[in-house]
Amino acid sequence: WHSTGYFLLLHVWGGLTGWATATLRALSLLFGLLAIAVTYRIGRDLLSPLAGLCAALVLASSAFFVHYLFELRVYTLMALLSALVVWVYLRIITRPTPPSRGLWLALFAVVAAIFYSHYLATITLAGLAVYHLLFVPKNRRWWQVVGVGVAGGAVFLPWVPYLLTGVQMAEDKELLHERALRAPEAFADFLTMFSNGFVVLMLGLIVAAV
């Protein structure tokens, strides 16, 4: 059902800190705190320290996000990697001088890590790909980003047969289809989760932001 990255990290973490439930949950908390820090850095680098602070506060105050800070699940790692790939990508494409080798290695590593964290985390990569295609000048650096991204994704190829097996298992499991949400239900749940239960307030904030 899942790729292996989080579970390998959890294995290493447990070996270092012990296997008590509280210490294992601390790994999710660590990923979450780092995700908040990187989110601040994105806002600060793009606009201003105030923008970074606002972005970090939005993430840190999300009930959906806070819930998973204390769960033995992969979701805070997904948040961290999603923020990291945006930050590294923006540093590469906005840098007036040629990016360092470290930045290219970081982009390669975080793309590969996203594929091995959770399949849905690749939605962030899809968003960056659309932005890269439509809004970034098609120069040598543009092609370098494409090449490094493809190379990072290629690291996932050995796991593809297991992904296909999981898809087949899901198709054959009737219980999953019986419990699946219809599109309106899924959209309503999405709004509720990401608005902390205040859908009207969130829509008002979106209108104000626009």
Coordinates of N, CA, C and O in Angstrom, one line a residue, residues 124-208:
T124 N 2.7 17.5 -5.6 CA 3.5 18.7 -5.5 C 4.4 18.8 -6.7 O 4.6 19.8 -7.3
L125 N 5.0 17.6 -7.1 CA 5.9 17.6 -8.3 C 5.2 18.0 -9.5 O 5.7 18.7 -10.4
A126 N 3.9 17.5 -9.6 CA 3.1 17.8 -10.8 C 2.8 19.3 -10.9 O 2.9 19.9 -12.0
G127 N 2.5 19.9 -9.8 CA 2.3 21.3 -9.7 C 3.6 22.1 -10.2 O 3.5 23.1 -11.0
L128 N 4.7 21.7 -9.7 CA 6.0 22.4 -10.0 C 6.3 22.2 -11.5 O 6.8 23.1 -12.2
A129 N 5.9 21.0 -12.0 CA 6.2 20.7 -13.5 C 5.3 21.6 -14.3 O 5.8 22.1 -15.4
V130 N 4.1 21.8 -14.0 CA 3.2 22.7 -14.7 C 3.8 24.2 -14.7 O 3.9 24.9 -15.7
Y131 N 4.2 24.6 -13.5 CA 4.7 25.9 -13.4 C 6.0 26.1 -14.2 O 6.2 27.1 -14.9
H132 N 6.8 25.0 -14.1 CA 8.1 25.0 -14.8 C 7.9 25.1 -16.4 O 8.6 25.8 -17.1
L133 N 6.9 24.4 -16.8 CA 6.6 24.4 -18.2 C 6.0 25.7 -18.7 O 6.4 26.2 -19.8
L134 N 5.2 26.4 -17.9 CA 4.5 27.6 -18.4 C 5.2 28.9 -18.1 O 5.0 29.8 -18.9
F135 N 5.9 29.0 -17.0 CA 6.4 30.3 -16.6 C 7.9 30.5 -16.5 O 8.3 31.6 -16.2
V136 N 8.7 29.5 -16.7 CA 10.1 29.6 -16.5 C 10.8 29.7 -17.9 O 10.4 28.9 -18.8
P137 N 11.7 30.6 -18.0 CA 12.4 30.7 -19.3 C 13.1 29.4 -19.8 O 13.7 28.7 -19.0
K138 N 12.9 29.1 -21.1 CA 13.4 27.8 -21.6 C 14.9 27.9 -22.0 O 15.3 28.0 -23.1
N139 N 15.8 28.0 -21.0 CA 17.2 28.1 -21.2 C 17.9 26.9 -20.7 O 17.2 25.8 -20.5
R140 N 19.2 26.9 -20.6 CA 20.0 25.7 -20.2 C 19.6 25.3 -18.8 O 19.4 24.1 -18.6
R141 N 19.3 26.2 -17.9 CA 19.0 25.8 -16.6 C 17.6 25.1 -16.5 O 17.4 24.2 -15.7
W142 N 16.7 25.6 -17.4 CA 15.4 24.9 -17.5 C 15.6 23.4 -17.8 O 14.9 22.6 -17.2
W143 N 16.4 23.1 -18.8 CA 16.6 21.7 -19.2 C 17.4 21.0 -18.1 O 17.1 19.8 -17.9
Q144 N 18.3 21.6 -17.3 CA 19.0 21.0 -16.3 C 18.0 20.6 -15.2 O 18.1 19.5 -14.6
V145 N 17.0 21.4 -14.8 CA 16.0 21.1 -13.8 C 15.2 19.9 -14.3 O 15.0 19.0 -13.5
V146 N 14.8 19.9 -15.6 CA 14.1 18.7 -16.1 C 14.9 17.5 -16.0 O 14.4 16.4 -15.5
G147 N 16.2 17.5 -16.3 CA 17.0 16.3 -16.3 C 17.2 15.8 -14.9 O 17.1 14.6 -14.6
V148 N 17.5 16.7 -13.9 CA 17.6 16.3 -12.5 C 16.3 15.7 -12.0 O 16.3 14.7 -11.3
G149 N 15.2 16.3 -12.3 CA 13.9 15.8 -11.9 C 13.6 14.5 -12.4 O 13.2 13.6 -11.7
V150 N 13.9 14.2 -13.7 CA 13.7 12.9 -14.3 C 14.6 11.9 -13.7 O 14.2 10.8 -13.4
A151 N 15.8 12.3 -13.4 CA 16.8 11.3 -12.8 C 16.3 11.0 -11.3 O 16.4 9.8 -10.9
G152 N 15.8 12.0 -10.6 CA 15.3 11.7 -9.3 C 14.1 10.7 -9.3 O 13.9 9.8 -8.5
G153 N 13.2 10.9 -10.3 CA 12.0 10.1 -10.5 C 12.4 8.7 -10.9 O 11.8 7.7 -10.5
A154 N 13.5 8.6 -11.7 CA 14.0 7.2 -12.2 C 14.4 6.3 -11.0 O 14.4 5.1 -11.2
V155 N 14.8 6.9 -9.9 CA 15.2 6.1 -8.8 C 14.1 5.3 -8.2 O 14.3 4.2 -7.6
F156 N 12.8 5.7 -8.6 CA 11.7 5.0 -8.1 C 11.3 3.8 -8.9 O 10.5 2.9 -8.5
L157 N 11.9 3.7 -10.1 CA 11.6 2.6 -11.0 C 11.6 1.2 -10.4 O 10.7 0.4 -10.7
P158 N 12.6 0.8 -9.6 CA 12.6 -0.5 -9.0 C 11.4 -0.8 -8.2 O 11.0 -2.0 -8.0
W159 N 10.7 0.2 -7.7 CA 9.5 0.0 -6.8 C 8.2 -0.1 -7.6 O 7.2 -0.5 -7.1
V160 N 8.3 0.2 -8.9 CA 7.0 0.3 -9.7 C 6.3 -1.0 -9.7 O 5.0 -1.0 -9.6
P161 N 6.9 -2.2 -9.9 CA 6.2 -3.5 -9.8 C 5.4 -3.6 -8.5 O 4.2 -4.2 -8.6
Y162 N 5.9 -3.2 -7.4 CA 5.1 -3.3 -6.2 C 4.0 -2.3 -6.1 O 2.9 -2.6 -5.6
L163 N 4.2 -1.1 -6.7 CA 3.1 -0.2 -6.9 C 1.9 -0.8 -7.7 O 0.8 -0.7 -7.3
L164 N 2.3 -1.4 -8.8 CA 1.2 -2.0 -9.6 C 0.5 -3.2 -8.9 O -0.7 -3.3 -9.1
T165 N 1.3 -3.9 -8.1 CA 0.7 -5.0 -7.3 C -0.3 -4.4 -6.3 O -1.4 -4.9 -6.1
G166 N 0.0 -3.2 -5.7 CA -0.9 -2.6 -4.7 C -2.1 -2.1 -5.4 O -3.2 -2.2 -4.9
V167 N -2.0 -1.5 -6.6 CA -3.1 -1.1 -7.4 C -4.1 -2.2 -7.7 O -5.3 -2.1 -7.6
Q168 N -3.5 -3.4 -8.1 CA -4.3 -4.5 -8.4 C -5.0 -5.0 -7.1 O -6.2 -5.4 -7.2
M169 N -4.4 -5.0 -6.0 CA -5.0 -5.4 -4.7 C -6.2 -4.5 -4.4 O -7.2 -4.9 -3.9
A170 N -6.0 -3.2 -4.6 CA -7.1 -2.2 -4.4 C -8.2 -2.4 -5.3 O -9.4 -2.3 -4.9
E171 N -8.0 -2.7 -6.5 CA -9.1 -3.0 -7.5 C -9.9 -4.2 -7.1 O -11.1 -4.3 -7.3
D172 N -9.2 -5.2 -6.5 CA -9.8 -6.5 -6.2 C -10.5 -6.5 -4.8 O -11.2 -7.4 -4.5
K173 N -10.3 -5.4 -4.0 CA -10.8 -5.4 -2.7 C -12.2 -4.7 -2.7 O -12.2 -3.4 -2.8
E174 N -13.3 -5.4 -2.6 CA -14.6 -4.8 -2.7 C -14.9 -3.8 -1.5 O -15.6 -2.8 -1.7
L175 N -14.3 -4.1 -0.3 CA -14.6 -3.2 0.8 C -14.1 -1.8 0.5 O -14.8 -0.8 0.9
L176 N -13.0 -1.6 -0.2 CA -12.5 -0.3 -0.5 C -13.5 0.5 -1.4 O -13.8 1.7 -1.2
H177 N -14.1 -0.2 -2.3 CA -15.1 0.4 -3.2 C -16.4 0.7 -2.5 O -17.0 1.7 -2.8
E178 N -16.7 -0.1 -1.6 CA -18.0 0.2 -0.8 C -17.8 1.4 0.1 O -18.8 2.1 0.3
R179 N -16.6 1.6 0.6 CA -16.4 2.7 1.5 C -15.9 4.0 0.8 O -15.7 5.0 1.5
A180 N -15.6 3.9 -0.5 CA -15.0 5.1 -1.2 C -16.0 6.2 -1.2 O -17.2 6.1 -1.3
L181 N -15.5 7.5 -1.0 CA -16.3 8.7 -1.0 C -16.6 9.1 -2.5 O -15.7 8.9 -3.4
R182 N -17.8 9.5 -2.7 CA -18.1 10.1 -4.0 C -17.5 11.5 -4.1 O -17.1 12.1 -3.1
A183 N -17.4 12.1 -5.3 CA -16.7 13.3 -5.5 C -17.2 14.5 -4.6 O -16.4 15.2 -4.0
P184 N -18.5 14.7 -4.5 CA -19.0 15.8 -3.6 C -18.6 15.6 -2.2 O -18.3 16.5 -1.4
E185 N -18.7 14.3 -1.7 CA -18.3 14.0 -0.3 C -16.8 14.2 -0.1 O -16.4 14.8 1.0
A186 N -16.0 13.8 -1.0 CA -14.6 14.0 -0.9 C -14.2 15.5 -0.9 O -13.4 15.9 -0.1
F187 N -14.9 16.3 -1.7 CA -14.6 17.7 -1.8 C -15.1 18.4 -0.5 O -14.3 19.3 0.0
A188 N -16.2 18.0 0.1 CA -16.7 18.6 1.3 C -15.7 18.2 2.5 O -15.4 19.1 3.3
D189 N -15.3 17.0 2.5 CA -14.3 16.6 3.6 C -13.0 17.4 3.4 O -12.4 17.8 4.4
F190 N -12.5 17.6 2.2 CA -11.3 18.3 1.9 C -11.4 19.8 2.4 O -10.5 20.2 3.1
L191 N -12.6 20.4 2.2 CA -12.8 21.8 2.7 C -12.8 21.8 4.2 O -12.2 22.7 4.8
T192 N -13.5 20.8 4.8 CA -13.6 20.8 6.2 C -12.2 20.6 6.9 O -11.9 21.3 7.9
M193 N -11.4 19.7 6.3 CA -10.1 19.4 6.9 C -9.2 20.6 6.8 O -8.5 21.0 7.8
F194 N -9.1 21.3 5.6 CA -8.2 22.3 5.4 C -8.7 23.7 5.9 O -7.9 24.7 5.8
S195 N -9.9 23.7 6.4 CA -10.4 25.0 7.0 C -10.5 24.9 8.5 O -11.1 25.8 9.1
N196 N -10.0 23.8 9.1 CA -10.2 23.6 10.5 C -11.7 23.6 10.9 O -12.0 24.0 12.0
G197 N -12.6 23.2 10.0 CA -14.0 23.1 10.3 C -14.7 24.4 10.0 O -15.9 24.5 10.2
F198 N -14.0 25.5 9.6 CA -14.6 26.8 9.3 C -14.6 27.1 7.8 O -13.8 27.9 7.4
V199 N -15.4 26.4 7.1 CA -15.4 26.5 5.6 C -15.7 27.9 5.2 O -15.0 28.5 4.3
V200 N -16.7 28.6 5.8 CA -17.1 29.9 5.4 C -15.9 30.9 5.6 O -15.6 31.7 4.8
L201 N -15.3 30.7 6.8 CA -14.1 31.6 7.1 C -13.0 31.4 6.1 O -12.4 32.4 5.6
M202 N -12.7 30.2 5.7 CA -11.7 29.9 4.7 C -12.0 30.5 3.4 O -11.2 31.2 2.7
L203 N -13.3 30.4 2.9 CA -13.7 31.0 1.6 C -13.5 32.5 1.7 O -13.1 33.1 0.7
G204 N -13.9 33.1 2.8 CA -13.7 34.5 3.0 C -12.3 35.0 2.9 O -12.0 36.0 2.3
L205 N -11.4 34.2 3.5 CA -10.0 34.5 3.5 C -9.4 34.4 2.0 O -8.6 35.2 1.6
I206 N -9.9 33.4 1.3 CA -9.5 33.2 -0.1 C -9.9 34.4 -0.9 O -9.1 35.0 -1.7
V207 N -11.2 34.9 -0.7 CA -11.6 36.0 -1.5 C -10.8 37.3 -1.1 O -10.4 38.0 -2.0
A208 N -10.5 37.4 0.2 CA -9.7 38.6 0.6 C -8.3 38.5 0.0 O -7.8 39.5 -0.4

